[in-house]
Amino acid sequence: LHVASGSLFSGSYGNVKVHSLDSWNLTHTLQAHNHWVRAITSTSRHLYTGSYNAIKVWDLKSLECVKNITAHHGSIYSMLPYN
């Protein structure tokens, strides 16, 4: 689970669910990965999701994937963004 920009982000199998903190309604489903999303974090501009062998970088405002990093072997369980 992760909170950023007025939304709650939760990982599931292949997806990231985005819920509004105001209404708790599901607002978006990001087709994120081909395995369990185990790590979610953010900076002021980007959302980062980690799964098996991949990290994806998303624009936090548009929720568009801007980068896919596949240089890992195994699941990613945590991330710490650095500006």
mmCIF file of N, CA, C and O in Angstrom:
data_model
loop_
_atom_site.group_PDB
_atom_site.id
_atom_site.type_symbol
_atom_site.label_atom_id
_atom_site.label_comp_id
_atom_site.label_asym_id
_atom_site.label_seq_id
_atom_site.Cartn_x
_atom_site.Cartn_y
_atom_site.Cartn_z
ATOM 1 N N LEU A 1 0.843 -1.189 0.000
ATOM 2 C CA LEU A 1 0.000 0.000 0.000
ATOM 3 C C LEU A 1 0.881 1.243 0.000
ATOM 4 O O LEU A 1 1.945 1.262 0.615
ATOM 5 N N HIS A 2 0.377 2.260 -0.680
ATOM 6 C CA HIS A 2 1.106 3.525 -0.726
ATOM 7 C C HIS A 2 0.099 4.649 -0.934
ATOM 8 O O HIS A 2 -0.857 4.510 -1.701
ATOM 9 N N VAL A 3 0.325 5.786 -0.263
ATOM 10 C CA VAL A 3 -0.526 6.964 -0.410
ATOM 11 C C VAL A 3 0.281 8.078 -1.054
ATOM 12 O O VAL A 3 1.394 8.383 -0.612
ATOM 13 N N ALA A 4 -0.282 8.678 -2.116
ATOM 14 C CA ALA A 4 0.358 9.807 -2.795
ATOM 15 C C ALA A 4 -0.684 10.556 -3.611
ATOM 16 O O ALA A 4 -1.607 9.936 -4.152
ATOM 17 N N SER A 5 -0.548 11.851 -3.695
ATOM 18 C CA SER A 5 -1.395 12.697 -4.563
ATOM 19 C C SER A 5 -2.890 12.453 -4.376
ATOM 20 O O SER A 5 -3.651 12.404 -5.337
ATOM 21 N N GLY A 6 -3.322 12.268 -3.140
ATOM 22 C CA GLY A 6 -4.742 12.090 -2.863
ATOM 23 C C GLY A 6 -5.296 10.730 -3.228
ATOM 24 O O GLY A 6 -6.510 10.546 -3.288
ATOM 25 N N SER A 7 -4.400 9.760 -3.481
ATOM 26 C CA SER A 7 -4.839 8.423 -3.863
ATOM 27 C C SER A 7 -4.150 7.354 -3.023
ATOM 28 O O SER A 7 -3.044 7.554 -2.529
ATOM 29 N N LEU A 8 -4.828 6.221 -2.891
ATOM 30 C CA LEU A 8 -4.266 5.036 -2.258
ATOM 31 C C LEU A 8 -3.947 4.047 -3.368
ATOM 32 O O LEU A 8 -4.815 3.716 -4.180
ATOM 33 N N PHE A 9 -2.702 3.581 -3.427
ATOM 34 C CA PHE A 9 -2.253 2.630 -4.433
ATOM 35 C C PHE A 9 -2.047 1.278 -3.758
ATOM 36 O O PHE A 9 -1.379 1.196 -2.725
ATOM 37 N N SER A 10 -2.600 0.228 -4.344
ATOM 38 C CA SER A 10 -2.425 -1.115 -3.788
ATOM 39 C C SER A 10 -2.035 -2.076 -4.906
ATOM 40 O O SER A 10 -2.563 -2.006 -6.015
ATOM 41 N N GLY A 11 -1.107 -2.970 -4.590
ATOM 42 C CA GLY A 11 -0.641 -3.936 -5.565
ATOM 43 C C GLY A 11 -1.461 -5.211 -5.518
ATOM 44 O O GLY A 11 -1.939 -5.619 -4.461
ATOM 45 N N SER A 12 -1.615 -5.831 -6.684
ATOM 46 C CA SER A 12 -2.282 -7.119 -6.794
ATOM 47 C C SER A 12 -1.547 -7.919 -7.864
ATOM 48 O O SER A 12 -0.473 -7.530 -8.293
ATOM 49 N N TYR A 13 -2.123 -9.001 -8.311
ATOM 50 C CA TYR A 13 -1.456 -9.805 -9.331
ATOM 51 C C TYR A 13 -1.541 -9.091 -10.679
ATOM 52 O O TYR A 13 -2.604 -9.028 -11.288
ATOM 53 N N GLY A 14 -0.428 -8.508 -11.102
ATOM 54 C CA GLY A 14 -0.344 -7.849 -12.392
ATOM 55 C C GLY A 14 -0.839 -6.417 -12.445
ATOM 56 O O GLY A 14 -0.609 -5.725 -13.427
ATOM 57 N N ASN A 15 -1.539 -5.971 -11.421
ATOM 58 C CA ASN A 15 -2.171 -4.652 -11.455
ATOM 59 C C ASN A 15 -1.828 -3.811 -10.240
ATOM 60 O O ASN A 15 -1.436 -4.328 -9.198
ATOM 61 N N VAL A 16 -2.043 -2.520 -10.406
ATOM 62 C CA VAL A 16 -2.039 -1.590 -9.282
ATOM 63 C C VAL A 16 -3.412 -0.932 -9.273
ATOM 64 O O VAL A 16 -3.852 -0.355 -10.271
ATOM 65 N N LYS A 17 -4.112 -1.058 -8.175
ATOM 66 C CA LYS A 17 -5.429 -0.442 -8.013
ATOM 67 C C LYS A 17 -5.241 0.936 -7.402
ATOM 68 O O LYS A 17 -4.457 1.108 -6.460
ATOM 69 N N VAL A 18 -5.961 1.921 -7.930
ATOM 70 C CA VAL A 18 -5.866 3.302 -7.458
ATOM 71 C C VAL A 18 -7.238 3.700 -6.916
ATOM 72 O O VAL A 18 -8.235 3.652 -7.634
ATOM 73 N N HIS A 19 -7.269 4.093 -5.630
ATOM 74 C CA HIS A 19 -8.504 4.494 -4.972
ATOM 75 C C HIS A 19 -8.404 5.950 -4.535
ATOM 76 O O HIS A 19 -7.348 6.384 -4.058
ATOM 77 N N SER A 20 -9.486 6.681 -4.664
ATOM 78 C CA SER A 20 -9.551 8.053 -4.179
ATOM 79 C C SER A 20 -9.583 8.050 -2.658
ATOM 80 O O SER A 20 -10.338 7.284 -2.051
ATOM 81 N N LEU A 21 -8.788 8.915 -2.032
ATOM 82 C CA LEU A 21 -8.829 9.021 -0.571
ATOM 83 C C LEU A 21 -10.081 9.755 -0.100
ATOM 84 O O LEU A 21 -10.483 9.617 1.054
ATOM 85 N N ASP A 22 -10.710 10.535 -0.975
ATOM 86 C CA ASP A 22 -11.929 11.261 -0.608
ATOM 87 C C ASP A 22 -13.144 10.332 -0.548
ATOM 88 O O ASP A 22 -13.908 10.364 0.405
ATOM 89 N N SER A 23 -13.303 9.498 -1.583
ATOM 90 C CA SER A 23 -14.503 8.665 -1.676
ATOM 91 C C SER A 23 -14.237 7.184 -1.452
ATOM 92 O O SER A 23 -15.168 6.407 -1.298
ATOM 93 N N TRP A 24 -12.972 6.770 -1.471
ATOM 94 C CA TRP A 24 -12.535 5.370 -1.403
ATOM 95 C C TRP A 24 -12.952 4.565 -2.632
ATOM 96 O O TRP A 24 -12.822 3.347 -2.661
ATOM 97 N N ASN A 25 -13.456 5.237 -3.652
ATOM 98 C CA ASN A 25 -13.831 4.554 -4.890
ATOM 99 C C ASN A 25 -12.599 4.192 -5.697
ATOM 100 O O ASN A 25 -11.606 4.918 -5.699
ATOM 101 N N LEU A 26 -12.690 3.084 -6.421
ATOM 102 C CA LEU A 26 -11.649 2.696 -7.356
ATOM 103 C C LEU A 26 -11.702 3.658 -8.531
ATOM 104 O O LEU A 26 -12.742 3.810 -9.170
ATOM 105 N N THR A 27 -10.587 4.339 -8.821
ATOM 106 C CA THR A 27 -10.554 5.319 -9.906
ATOM 107 C C THR A 27 -9.782 4.833 -11.121
ATOM 108 O O THR A 27 -10.071 5.251 -12.236
ATOM 109 N N HIS A 28 -8.775 3.978 -10.927
ATOM 110 C CA HIS A 28 -7.962 3.468 -12.027
ATOM 111 C C HIS A 28 -7.448 2.070 -11.672
ATOM 112 O O HIS A 28 -7.270 1.747 -10.502
ATOM 113 N N THR A 29 -7.169 1.313 -12.704
ATOM 114 C CA THR A 29 -6.431 0.063 -12.574
ATOM 115 C C THR A 29 -5.280 0.128 -13.558
ATOM 116 O O THR A 29 -5.503 0.232 -14.766
ATOM 117 N N LEU A 30 -4.057 0.133 -13.041
ATOM 118 C CA LEU A 30 -2.878 0.183 -13.888
ATOM 119 C C LEU A 30 -2.468 -1.237 -14.239
ATOM 120 O O LEU A 30 -2.248 -2.062 -13.351
ATOM 121 N N GLN A 31 -2.404 -1.560 -15.526
ATOM 122 C CA GLN A 31 -1.922 -2.859 -15.979
ATOM 123 C C GLN A 31 -0.409 -2.827 -15.844
ATOM 124 O O GLN A 31 0.291 -2.420 -16.761
ATOM 125 N N ALA A 32 0.074 -3.217 -14.698
ATOM 126 C CA ALA A 32 1.442 -2.910 -14.314
ATOM 127 C C ALA A 32 2.467 -3.970 -14.687
ATOM 128 O O ALA A 32 3.483 -3.666 -15.298
ATOM 129 N N HIS A 33 2.242 -5.200 -14.305
ATOM 130 C CA HIS A 33 3.273 -6.229 -14.410
ATOM 131 C C HIS A 33 2.658 -7.571 -14.789
ATOM 132 O O HIS A 33 1.439 -7.702 -14.847
ATOM 133 N N ASN A 34 3.489 -8.577 -14.984
ATOM 134 C CA ASN A 34 2.986 -9.917 -15.273
ATOM 135 C C ASN A 34 3.158 -10.851 -14.072
ATOM 136 O O ASN A 34 3.149 -12.063 -14.223
ATOM 137 N N HIS A 35 3.308 -10.265 -12.902
ATOM 138 C CA HIS A 35 3.448 -11.028 -11.660
ATOM 139 C C HIS A 35 2.927 -10.143 -10.529
ATOM 140 O O HIS A 35 2.452 -9.040 -10.760
ATOM 141 N N TRP A 36 3.016 -10.623 -9.290
ATOM 142 C CA TRP A 36 2.553 -9.838 -8.140
ATOM 143 C C TRP A 36 3.314 -8.522 -8.010
ATOM 144 O O TRP A 36 4.537 -8.497 -8.088
ATOM 145 N N VAL A 37 2.587 -7.444 -7.802
ATOM 146 C CA VAL A 37 3.191 -6.145 -7.494
ATOM 147 C C VAL A 37 3.451 -6.143 -5.998
ATOM 148 O O VAL A 37 2.524 -6.172 -5.197
ATOM 149 N N ARG A 38 4.721 -6.142 -5.611
ATOM 150 C CA ARG A 38 5.106 -6.299 -4.208
ATOM 151 C C ARG A 38 5.649 -5.022 -3.588
ATOM 152 O O ARG A 38 5.786 -4.943 -2.367
ATOM 153 N N ALA A 39 5.990 -4.032 -4.399
ATOM 154 C CA ALA A 39 6.556 -2.793 -3.865
ATOM 155 C C ALA A 39 5.973 -1.604 -4.612
ATOM 156 O O ALA A 39 5.843 -1.633 -5.834
ATOM 157 N N ILE A 40 5.607 -0.569 -3.848
ATOM 158 C CA ILE A 40 5.090 0.672 -4.426
ATOM 159 C C ILE A 40 5.662 1.828 -3.619
ATOM 160 O O ILE A 40 5.622 1.807 -2.383
ATOM 161 N N THR A 41 6.173 2.834 -4.315
ATOM 162 C CA THR A 41 6.656 4.043 -3.662
ATOM 163 C C THR A 41 6.515 5.193 -4.641
ATOM 164 O O THR A 41 6.112 4.997 -5.793
ATOM 165 N N SER A 42 6.840 6.413 -4.198
ATOM 166 C CA SER A 42 6.705 7.553 -5.106
ATOM 167 C C SER A 42 7.632 8.681 -4.700
ATOM 168 O O SER A 42 8.170 8.712 -3.590
ATOM 169 N N THR A 43 7.800 9.598 -5.642
ATOM 170 C CA THR A 43 8.388 10.910 -5.392
ATOM 171 C C THR A 43 7.286 11.914 -5.701
ATOM 172 O O THR A 43 6.139 11.524 -5.946
ATOM 173 N N SER A 44 7.609 13.178 -5.742
ATOM 174 C CA SER A 44 6.587 14.180 -6.041
ATOM 175 C C SER A 44 6.078 14.077 -7.483
ATOM 176 O O SER A 44 4.980 14.530 -7.782
ATOM 177 N N ARG A 45 6.844 13.467 -8.377
ATOM 178 C CA ARG A 45 6.474 13.386 -9.798
ATOM 179 C C ARG A 45 6.189 11.984 -10.301
ATOM 180 O O ARG A 45 5.497 11.817 -11.304
ATOM 181 N N HIS A 46 6.745 10.962 -9.649
ATOM 182 C CA HIS A 46 6.657 9.610 -10.199
ATOM 183 C C HIS A 46 6.193 8.583 -9.166
ATOM 184 O O HIS A 46 6.489 8.701 -7.982
ATOM 185 N N LEU A 47 5.499 7.570 -9.674
ATOM 186 C CA LEU A 47 5.127 6.389 -8.909
ATOM 187 C C LEU A 47 6.017 5.262 -9.403
ATOM 188 O O LEU A 47 6.258 5.133 -10.602
ATOM 189 N N TYR A 48 6.520 4.434 -8.481
ATOM 190 C CA TYR A 48 7.384 3.312 -8.825
ATOM 191 C C TYR A 48 6.709 2.037 -8.336
ATOM 192 O O TYR A 48 6.282 1.965 -7.192
ATOM 193 N N THR A 49 6.622 1.035 -9.220
ATOM 194 C CA THR A 49 6.052 -0.247 -8.836
ATOM 195 C C THR A 49 7.065 -1.353 -9.120
ATOM 196 O O THR A 49 7.747 -1.335 -10.142
ATOM 197 N N GLY A 50 7.176 -2.286 -8.198
ATOM 198 C CA GLY A 50 8.133 -3.373 -8.333
ATOM 199 C C GLY A 50 7.443 -4.718 -8.308
ATOM 200 O O GLY A 50 6.513 -4.944 -7.534
ATOM 201 N N SER A 51 7.910 -5.613 -9.164
ATOM 202 C CA SER A 51 7.349 -6.948 -9.286
ATOM 203 C C SER A 51 8.491 -7.921 -9.549
ATOM 204 O O SER A 51 9.638 -7.644 -9.217
ATOM 205 N N TYR A 52 8.197 -9.037 -10.145
ATOM 206 C CA TYR A 52 9.211 -10.027 -10.479
ATOM 207 C C TYR A 52 9.996 -9.547 -11.694
ATOM 208 O O TYR A 52 9.431 -9.365 -12.768
ATOM 209 N N ASN A 53 11.293 -9.312 -11.506
ATOM 210 C CA ASN A 53 12.211 -8.912 -12.576
ATOM 211 C C ASN A 53 11.962 -7.533 -13.177
ATOM 212 O O ASN A 53 12.513 -7.232 -14.224
ATOM 213 N N ALA A 54 11.133 -6.692 -12.577
ATOM 214 C CA ALA A 54 10.859 -5.404 -13.217
ATOM 215 C C ALA A 54 10.460 -4.318 -12.228
ATOM 216 O O ALA A 54 9.784 -4.584 -11.230
ATOM 217 N N ILE A 55 10.879 -3.107 -12.563
ATOM 218 C CA ILE A 55 10.404 -1.896 -11.907
ATOM 219 C C ILE A 55 9.801 -1.035 -13.005
ATOM 220 O O ILE A 55 10.386 -0.874 -14.074
ATOM 221 N N LYS A 56 8.621 -0.496 -12.750
ATOM 222 C CA LYS A 56 8.017 0.436 -13.688
ATOM 223 C C LYS A 56 7.921 1.802 -13.031
ATOM 224 O O LYS A 56 7.658 1.920 -11.834
ATOM 225 N N VAL A 57 8.139 2.824 -13.849
ATOM 226 C CA VAL A 57 8.068 4.215 -13.411
ATOM 227 C C VAL A 57 6.864 4.837 -14.106
ATOM 228 O O VAL A 57 6.727 4.754 -15.331
ATOM 229 N N TRP A 58 5.995 5.459 -13.321
ATOM 230 C CA TRP A 58 4.749 6.041 -13.818
ATOM 231 C C TRP A 58 4.732 7.534 -13.538
ATOM 232 O O TRP A 58 5.188 7.972 -12.484
ATOM 233 N N ASP A 59 4.186 8.307 -14.462
ATOM 234 C CA ASP A 59 3.929 9.717 -14.203
ATOM 235 C C ASP A 59 2.784 9.774 -13.190
ATOM 236 O O ASP A 59 1.716 9.192 -13.413
ATOM 237 N N LEU A 60 2.996 10.445 -12.074
ATOM 238 C CA LEU A 60 2.023 10.433 -10.983
ATOM 239 C C LEU A 60 0.738 11.172 -11.349
ATOM 240 O O LEU A 60 -0.332 10.851 -10.845
ATOM 241 N N LYS A 61 0.807 12.161 -12.234
ATOM 242 C CA LYS A 61 -0.399 12.904 -12.620
ATOM 243 C C LYS A 61 -1.205 12.175 -13.684
ATOM 244 O O LYS A 61 -2.411 12.015 -13.557
ATOM 245 N N SER A 62 -0.555 11.712 -14.737
ATOM 246 C CA SER A 62 -1.277 11.067 -15.846
ATOM 247 C C SER A 62 -1.456 9.564 -15.647
ATOM 248 O O SER A 62 -2.270 8.951 -16.328
ATOM 249 N N LEU A 63 -0.672 8.973 -14.752
ATOM 250 C CA LEU A 63 -0.644 7.530 -14.494
ATOM 251 C C LEU A 63 -0.235 6.727 -15.728
ATOM 252 O O LEU A 63 -0.617 5.574 -15.898
ATOM 253 N N GLU A 64 0.548 7.349 -16.589
ATOM 254 C CA GLU A 64 1.118 6.682 -17.764
ATOM 255 C C GLU A 64 2.477 6.103 -17.397
ATOM 256 O O GLU A 64 3.264 6.750 -16.688
ATOM 257 N N CYS A 65 2.775 4.911 -17.882
ATOM 258 C CA CYS A 65 4.085 4.313 -17.658
ATOM 259 C C CYS A 65 5.110 5.048 -18.514
ATOM 260 O O CYS A 65 4.938 5.176 -19.727
ATOM 261 N N VAL A 66 6.181 5.537 -17.867
ATOM 262 C CA VAL A 66 7.201 6.292 -18.596
ATOM 263 C C VAL A 66 8.516 5.527 -18.727
ATOM 264 O O VAL A 66 9.368 5.905 -19.521
ATOM 265 N N LYS A 67 8.678 4.447 -17.954
ATOM 266 C CA LYS A 67 9.908 3.667 -18.047
ATOM 267 C C LYS A 67 9.681 2.276 -17.477
ATOM 268 O O LYS A 67 8.974 2.096 -16.492
ATOM 269 N N ASN A 68 10.318 1.291 -18.106
ATOM 270 C CA ASN A 68 10.280 -0.091 -17.643
ATOM 271 C C ASN A 68 11.719 -0.551 -17.449
ATOM 272 O O ASN A 68 12.494 -0.555 -18.404
ATOM 273 N N ILE A 69 12.079 -0.918 -16.239
ATOM 274 C CA ILE A 69 13.443 -1.334 -15.917
ATOM 275 C C ILE A 69 13.423 -2.837 -15.640
ATOM 276 O O ILE A 69 12.769 -3.286 -14.707
ATOM 277 N N THR A 70 14.151 -3.600 -16.444
ATOM 278 C CA THR A 70 14.104 -5.066 -16.318
ATOM 279 C C THR A 70 15.468 -5.669 -16.022
ATOM 280 O O THR A 70 15.748 -6.787 -16.414
ATOM 281 N N ALA A 71 16.322 -4.969 -15.333
ATOM 282 C CA ALA A 71 17.686 -5.441 -15.062
ATOM 283 C C ALA A 71 17.798 -6.194 -13.740
ATOM 284 O O ALA A 71 18.866 -6.268 -13.155
ATOM 285 N N HIS A 72 16.702 -6.766 -13.262
ATOM 286 C CA HIS A 72 16.708 -7.468 -11.980
ATOM 287 C C HIS A 72 16.416 -8.941 -12.196
ATOM 288 O O HIS A 72 15.777 -9.325 -13.163
ATOM 289 N N HIS A 73 16.847 -9.740 -11.248
ATOM 290 C CA HIS A 73 16.580 -11.181 -11.277
ATOM 291 C C HIS A 73 15.918 -11.558 -9.969
ATOM 292 O O HIS A 73 16.537 -11.553 -8.923
ATOM 293 N N GLY A 74 14.646 -11.826 -10.019
ATOM 294 C CA GLY A 74 13.884 -12.148 -8.820
ATOM 295 C C GLY A 74 12.903 -11.039 -8.495
ATOM 296 O O GLY A 74 12.802 -10.027 -9.181
ATOM 297 N N SER A 75 12.155 -11.240 -7.415
ATOM 298 C CA SER A 75 11.133 -10.279 -7.009
ATOM 299 C C SER A 75 11.738 -9.064 -6.329
ATOM 300 O O SER A 75 12.749 -9.156 -5.635
ATOM 301 N N ILE A 76 11.092 -7.938 -6.507
ATOM 302 C CA ILE A 76 11.474 -6.684 -5.856
ATOM 303 C C ILE A 76 10.470 -6.464 -4.738
ATOM 304 O O ILE A 76 9.267 -6.373 -4.984
ATOM 305 N N TYR A 77 10.976 -6.401 -3.519
ATOM 306 C CA TYR A 77 10.110 -6.281 -2.344
ATOM 307 C C TYR A 77 10.070 -4.887 -1.744
ATOM 308 O O TYR A 77 9.152 -4.565 -1.006
ATOM 309 N N SER A 78 11.075 -4.064 -2.026
ATOM 310 C CA SER A 78 11.063 -2.701 -1.501
ATOM 311 C C SER A 78 11.910 -1.808 -2.400
ATOM 312 O O SER A 78 12.790 -2.276 -3.112
ATOM 313 N N MET A 79 11.600 -0.513 -2.348
ATOM 314 C CA MET A 79 12.339 0.474 -3.133
ATOM 315 C C MET A 79 12.414 1.759 -2.327
ATOM 316 O O MET A 79 11.501 2.063 -1.560
ATOM 317 N N LEU A 80 13.474 2.515 -2.536
ATOM 318 C CA LEU A 80 13.616 3.822 -1.910
ATOM 319 C C LEU A 80 14.014 4.802 -3.002
ATOM 320 O O LEU A 80 15.136 4.748 -3.497
ATOM 321 N N PRO A 81 13.088 5.670 -3.409
ATOM 322 C CA PRO A 81 13.421 6.629 -4.473
ATOM 323 C C PRO A 81 14.389 7.677 -3.958
ATOM 324 O O PRO A 81 14.367 8.048 -2.784
ATOM 325 N N TYR A 82 15.216 8.157 -4.846
ATOM 326 C CA TYR A 82 16.217 9.170 -4.502
ATOM 327 C C TYR A 82 16.174 10.260 -5.562
ATOM 328 O O TYR A 82 16.306 9.968 -6.739
ATOM 329 N N ASN A 83 15.957 11.483 -5.149
ATOM 330 C CA ASN A 83 15.933 12.609 -6.098
ATOM 331 C C ASN A 83 17.298 13.164 -6.301
ATOM 332 O O ASN A 83 18.077 13.315 -5.446
#
